[in-house]
mmCIF file of C-alpha atoms in Angstrom:
data_model
loop_
_atom_site.group_PDB
_atom_site.id
_atom_site.type_symbol
_atom_site.label_atom_id
_atom_site.label_comp_id
_atom_site.label_asym_id
_atom_site.label_seq_id
_atom_site.Cartn_x
_atom_site.Cartn_y
_atom_site.Cartn_z
ATOM 1 C CA ILE H 1 26.192 5.007 -37.418
ATOM 2 C CA PRO H 2 29.694 4.475 -38.828
ATOM 3 C CA GLY H 3 30.831 0.898 -38.485
ATOM 4 C CA SER H 4 27.492 -0.553 -39.510
ATOM 5 C CA PRO H 5 26.507 -3.089 -42.145
ATOM 6 C CA PHE H 6 23.450 -2.394 -44.248
ATOM 7 C CA VAL H 7 21.332 -5.288 -45.357
ATOM 8 C CA ASP H 8 19.496 -4.837 -48.612
ATOM 9 C CA PRO H 9 16.693 -7.376 -48.949
ATOM 10 C CA GLU H 10 14.975 -7.476 -52.281
ATOM 11 C CA VAL H 11 12.114 -9.655 -53.361
ATOM 12 C CA ASP H 12 12.494 -12.348 -56.021
ATOM 13 C CA PRO H 13 9.785 -12.375 -58.738
ATOM 14 C CA GLU H 14 8.627 -15.871 -57.785
ATOM 15 C CA GLN H 15 8.549 -15.259 -54.037
ATOM 16 C CA LYS H 16 6.717 -13.004 -51.638
ATOM 17 C CA PHE H 17 8.267 -10.594 -49.199
ATOM 18 C CA ASN H 18 8.896 -12.718 -46.173
ATOM 19 C CA PRO H 19 7.068 -11.085 -43.260
ATOM 20 C CA LEU H 20 9.430 -12.908 -40.897
ATOM 21 C CA TYR H 21 12.002 -10.289 -41.885
ATOM 22 C CA LYS H 22 10.017 -8.094 -39.514
ATOM 23 C CA SER H 23 11.526 -10.023 -36.624
ATOM 24 C CA LEU H 24 15.004 -8.905 -37.711
ATOM 25 C CA VAL H 25 13.797 -5.370 -38.335
ATOM 26 C CA ALA H 26 12.483 -5.307 -34.779
ATOM 27 C CA PHE H 27 16.112 -5.145 -33.627
ATOM 28 C CA PHE H 28 17.738 -3.085 -36.370
ATOM 29 C CA ALA H 29 17.192 -0.359 -38.923
ATOM 30 C CA ILE H 30 17.328 -1.625 -42.485
ATOM 31 C CA THR H 31 17.173 -0.408 -46.092
ATOM 32 C CA PHE H 32 15.011 -2.272 -48.589
ATOM 33 C CA PHE H 33 15.376 -1.677 -52.308
ATOM 34 C CA VAL H 34 11.949 -2.207 -53.814
ATOM 35 C CA THR H 35 11.131 -3.774 -57.162
ATOM 36 C CA GLY H 36 7.744 -2.114 -57.507
ATOM 37 C CA GLY H 37 6.173 -4.590 -59.905
ATOM 38 C CA PHE H 38 6.228 -7.369 -57.311
ATOM 39 C CA ASP H 39 2.850 -7.751 -55.587
ATOM 40 C CA SER H 40 4.414 -8.563 -52.242
ATOM 41 C CA TRP H 41 5.156 -4.901 -51.527
ATOM 42 C CA THR H 42 1.476 -4.020 -51.887
ATOM 43 C CA ASP H 43 0.415 -7.192 -50.065
ATOM 44 C CA HIS H 44 2.487 -6.176 -47.022
ATOM 45 C CA LYS H 45 2.083 -2.396 -47.122
ATOM 46 C CA ALA H 46 0.047 -2.332 -43.908
ATOM 47 C CA GLU H 47 2.913 -4.035 -42.054
ATOM 48 C CA LEU H 48 5.694 -2.054 -43.713
ATOM 49 C CA ARG H 49 4.310 1.477 -43.918
ATOM 50 C CA PRO H 50 4.467 2.225 -40.163
ATOM 51 C CA LEU H 51 8.092 1.037 -40.132
ATOM 52 C CA VAL H 52 8.854 3.272 -43.111
ATOM 53 C CA GLU H 53 7.118 6.219 -41.475
ATOM 54 C CA SER H 54 9.098 5.705 -38.262
ATOM 55 C CA GLY H 55 12.394 5.615 -40.177
ATOM 56 C CA GLN H 56 13.259 2.104 -39.056
ATOM 57 C CA ILE H 57 12.909 0.908 -42.639
ATOM 58 C CA GLN H 58 14.112 2.999 -45.539
ATOM 59 C CA LEU H 59 12.980 2.243 -49.069
ATOM 60 C CA GLY H 60 15.040 2.774 -52.204
ATOM 61 C CA ASN H 61 14.332 2.261 -55.896
ATOM 62 C CA HIS H 62 15.272 -1.103 -57.428
ATOM 63 C CA THR H 63 13.233 -0.523 -60.622
ATOM 64 C CA TRP H 64 9.794 -1.704 -61.640
ATOM 65 C CA THR H 65 10.641 -5.135 -63.145
ATOM 66 C CA HIS H 66 14.264 -5.803 -62.095
ATOM 67 C CA ALA H 67 15.473 -5.208 -65.649
ATOM 68 C CA ASP H 68 19.106 -4.881 -66.653
ATOM 69 C CA LEU H 69 19.083 -1.108 -67.078
ATOM 70 C CA THR H 70 22.167 -1.132 -69.306
ATOM 71 C CA SER H 71 20.196 -3.066 -71.937
ATOM 72 C CA LEU H 72 17.401 -0.486 -72.131
ATOM 73 C CA SER H 73 16.964 2.763 -74.026
ATOM 74 C CA THR H 74 17.065 5.997 -72.040
ATOM 75 C CA GLU H 75 13.252 5.978 -72.170
ATOM 76 C CA GLY H 76 13.215 2.412 -70.857
ATOM 77 C CA VAL H 77 15.517 3.295 -67.962
ATOM 78 C CA ALA H 78 13.365 6.320 -67.134
ATOM 79 C CA ASP H 79 10.216 4.178 -67.221
ATOM 80 C CA GLU H 80 11.670 1.507 -64.903
ATOM 81 C CA LEU H 81 12.767 4.074 -62.332
ATOM 82 C CA SER H 82 9.753 6.387 -62.706
ATOM 83 C CA ARG H 83 7.186 3.620 -62.297
ATOM 84 C CA CYS H 84 8.888 2.427 -59.121
ATOM 85 C CA LYS H 85 9.217 6.013 -57.868
ATOM 86 C CA ARG H 86 5.462 6.606 -58.338
ATOM 87 C CA PHE H 87 4.708 3.279 -56.646
ATOM 88 C CA LEU H 88 6.878 4.128 -53.639
ATOM 89 C CA ARG H 89 5.227 7.538 -53.310
ATOM 90 C CA ASN H 90 1.671 6.184 -53.695
ATOM 91 C CA ILE H 91 2.030 3.151 -51.415
ATOM 92 C CA PHE H 92 4.594 4.252 -48.823
ATOM 93 C CA GLY H 93 4.707 8.057 -49.025
ATOM 94 C CA VAL H 94 8.413 8.170 -49.984
ATOM 95 C CA ASP H 95 10.165 8.104 -53.339
ATOM 96 C CA GLY H 96 13.496 6.515 -52.432
ATOM 97 C CA THR H 97 15.671 9.381 -53.613
ATOM 98 C CA PRO H 98 18.594 9.856 -53.744
ATOM 99 C CA PHE H 99 19.371 6.097 -53.663
ATOM 100 C CA PHE H 100 18.767 3.477 -56.331
ATOM 101 C CA ARG H 101 20.204 0.025 -56.630
ATOM 102 C CA PRO H 102 20.612 -1.048 -60.239
ATOM 103 C CA PRO H 103 19.551 -4.679 -60.714
ATOM 104 C CA TYR H 104 22.565 -7.013 -60.811
ATOM 105 C CA GLY H 105 24.730 -3.968 -60.101
ATOM 106 C CA TYR H 106 24.642 -3.114 -63.826
ATOM 107 C CA HIS H 107 24.826 0.588 -64.539
ATOM 108 C CA ASN H 108 26.744 2.919 -66.824
ATOM 109 C CA ASP H 109 27.009 6.648 -67.501
ATOM 110 C CA THR H 110 23.697 6.684 -69.401
ATOM 111 C CA VAL H 111 21.812 4.875 -66.629
ATOM 112 C CA ASP H 112 23.357 7.140 -64.004
ATOM 113 C CA ALA H 113 22.439 10.278 -65.971
ATOM 114 C CA VAL H 114 18.812 9.216 -66.426
ATOM 115 C CA ALA H 115 18.591 8.214 -62.769
ATOM 116 C CA ALA H 116 20.049 11.557 -61.682
ATOM 117 C CA GLU H 117 17.450 13.430 -63.744
ATOM 118 C CA LEU H 118 14.815 11.618 -61.670
ATOM 119 C CA GLY H 119 16.519 12.480 -58.382
ATOM 120 C CA TYR H 120 18.454 9.213 -57.964
ATOM 121 C CA THR H 121 21.946 10.635 -57.731
ATOM 122 C CA THR H 122 23.464 7.780 -55.728
ATOM 123 C CA PRO H 123 23.680 4.266 -57.185
ATOM 124 C CA VAL H 124 24.142 1.776 -54.359
ATOM 125 C CA LEU H 125 26.362 -1.244 -54.823
ATOM 126 C CA TRP H 126 27.520 -3.709 -52.196
ATOM 127 C CA PHE H 127 30.596 -5.184 -50.567
ATOM 128 C CA GLY H 128 29.296 -8.685 -49.903
ATOM 129 C CA SER H 129 26.246 -10.889 -50.179
ATOM 130 C CA LEU H 130 24.411 -13.388 -48.045
ATOM 131 C CA SER H 131 24.100 -15.287 -51.369
ATOM 132 C CA ASP H 132 20.449 -15.991 -50.670
ATOM 133 C CA SER H 133 18.832 -14.822 -53.912
ATOM 134 C CA GLY H 134 18.192 -18.541 -54.454
ATOM 135 C CA VAL H 135 17.704 -21.298 -51.934
ATOM 136 C CA ILE H 136 20.918 -22.053 -50.036
ATOM 137 C CA THR H 137 21.662 -23.878 -46.823
ATOM 138 C CA GLU H 138 21.411 -22.110 -43.501
ATOM 139 C CA LYS H 139 25.031 -23.036 -42.798
ATOM 140 C CA TYR H 140 26.266 -21.349 -45.974
ATOM 141 C CA LEU H 141 24.179 -18.236 -45.303
ATOM 142 C CA VAL H 142 25.737 -17.872 -41.836
ATOM 143 C CA GLN H 143 29.203 -18.430 -43.355
ATOM 144 C CA CYS H 144 28.529 -15.561 -45.762
ATOM 145 C CA ALA H 145 27.431 -13.347 -42.868
ATOM 146 C CA ARG H 146 30.623 -14.177 -40.971
ATOM 147 C CA ARG H 147 32.644 -13.353 -44.069
ATOM 148 C CA TYR H 148 30.977 -10.042 -44.930
ATOM 149 C CA PHE H 149 29.535 -8.468 -41.769
ATOM 150 C CA HIS H 150 32.193 -5.852 -41.064
ATOM 151 C CA PRO H 151 32.219 -2.163 -40.194
ATOM 152 C CA GLN H 152 31.152 0.312 -42.858
ATOM 153 C CA THR H 153 30.019 -2.257 -45.386
ATOM 154 C CA VAL H 154 26.933 -2.634 -47.518
ATOM 155 C CA ILE H 155 25.697 -6.222 -47.488
ATOM 156 C CA ILE H 156 23.001 -7.512 -49.812
ATOM 157 C CA GLY H 157 20.472 -10.038 -48.605
ATOM 158 C CA HIS H 158 17.170 -11.242 -50.020
ATOM 159 C CA ALA H 159 13.899 -11.648 -48.159
ATOM 160 C CA ASN H 160 12.457 -14.384 -50.308
ATOM 161 C CA HIS H 161 13.421 -17.859 -49.074
ATOM 162 C CA PRO H 162 12.941 -19.529 -45.683
ATOM 163 C CA PRO H 163 16.586 -20.282 -44.740
ATOM 164 C CA VAL H 164 17.325 -16.648 -43.842
ATOM 165 C CA THR H 165 14.394 -16.570 -41.450
ATOM 166 C CA HIS H 166 15.748 -19.638 -39.647
ATOM 167 C CA VAL H 167 19.125 -18.053 -38.875
ATOM 168 C CA TYR H 168 18.094 -14.684 -37.428
ATOM 169 C CA PRO H 169 19.523 -15.544 -34.013
ATOM 170 C CA GLN H 170 22.907 -16.363 -35.580
ATOM 171 C CA LEU H 171 22.862 -13.167 -37.667
ATOM 172 C CA VAL H 172 22.019 -11.086 -34.605
ATOM 173 C CA GLU H 173 24.787 -12.832 -32.680
ATOM 174 C CA ILE H 174 27.375 -11.995 -35.365
ATOM 175 C CA ILE H 175 26.246 -8.375 -35.419
ATOM 176 C CA ARG H 176 26.410 -8.092 -31.648
ATOM 177 C CA GLU H 177 29.719 -9.975 -31.293
ATOM 178 C CA ARG H 178 31.299 -7.556 -33.745
ATOM 179 C CA ARG H 179 29.625 -4.564 -32.105
ATOM 180 C CA LEU H 180 28.046 -3.504 -35.366
ATOM 181 C CA ASN H 181 24.986 -1.317 -35.716
ATOM 182 C CA MET H 182 22.710 -1.679 -38.702
ATOM 183 C CA VAL H 183 21.495 1.636 -40.001
ATOM 184 C CA THR H 184 19.641 2.916 -43.024
ATOM 185 C CA LEU H 185 21.464 4.692 -45.808
ATOM 186 C CA ASP H 186 19.696 7.908 -44.790
ATOM 187 C CA ASP H 187 21.071 7.511 -41.278
ATOM 188 C CA TYR H 188 24.574 6.747 -42.457
ATOM 189 C CA PHE H 189 24.795 9.557 -44.990
ATOM 190 C CA ALA H 190 22.600 11.954 -42.985
ATOM 191 C CA THR H 191 20.216 12.482 -45.905
ATOM 192 C CA ARG H 192 16.577 13.401 -45.708
ATOM 193 C CA ARG H 193 13.702 11.446 -47.088
ATOM 194 C CA THR H 194 11.447 13.057 -49.631
#
């Protein structure tokens, strides 16, 4: 729905997917960009797969190891994206196309060309961040939400540290006060999953 922020939670290598994110997903549609090499996605597949199948959660490709794709050979880029694509298909029944989110936002013409050959024609970047890739205070996280939750924006968040799970009511309040609707990228761009 136009006028909606997207939240893109990714999982940090040292942390597990936080199942408490499910309480936020219960209210909103959301897009996760998956780093396939992180065990947490397999550990929580039973919880996530029904939400993926229903369309409430959309999954995109965030590579296999969260590598800086611009530092890799074309074969390395293809391997990072292909391994994650196979993982998504095998575990969740989707492949994430046409969306991929390059780690750190780093991409160039070579990365984009390799990605496109694999069906990832749309690199996804973001407008603002909840700044929660590391541990931050709950107060700062809510300040970031107030700063960046606006119509038609892509917001990045991370599902790997407890503070975000403690402020769900405040995040929901901001979204509702601003009359925003969270939607998946498929919903927003009216694309089909494959």
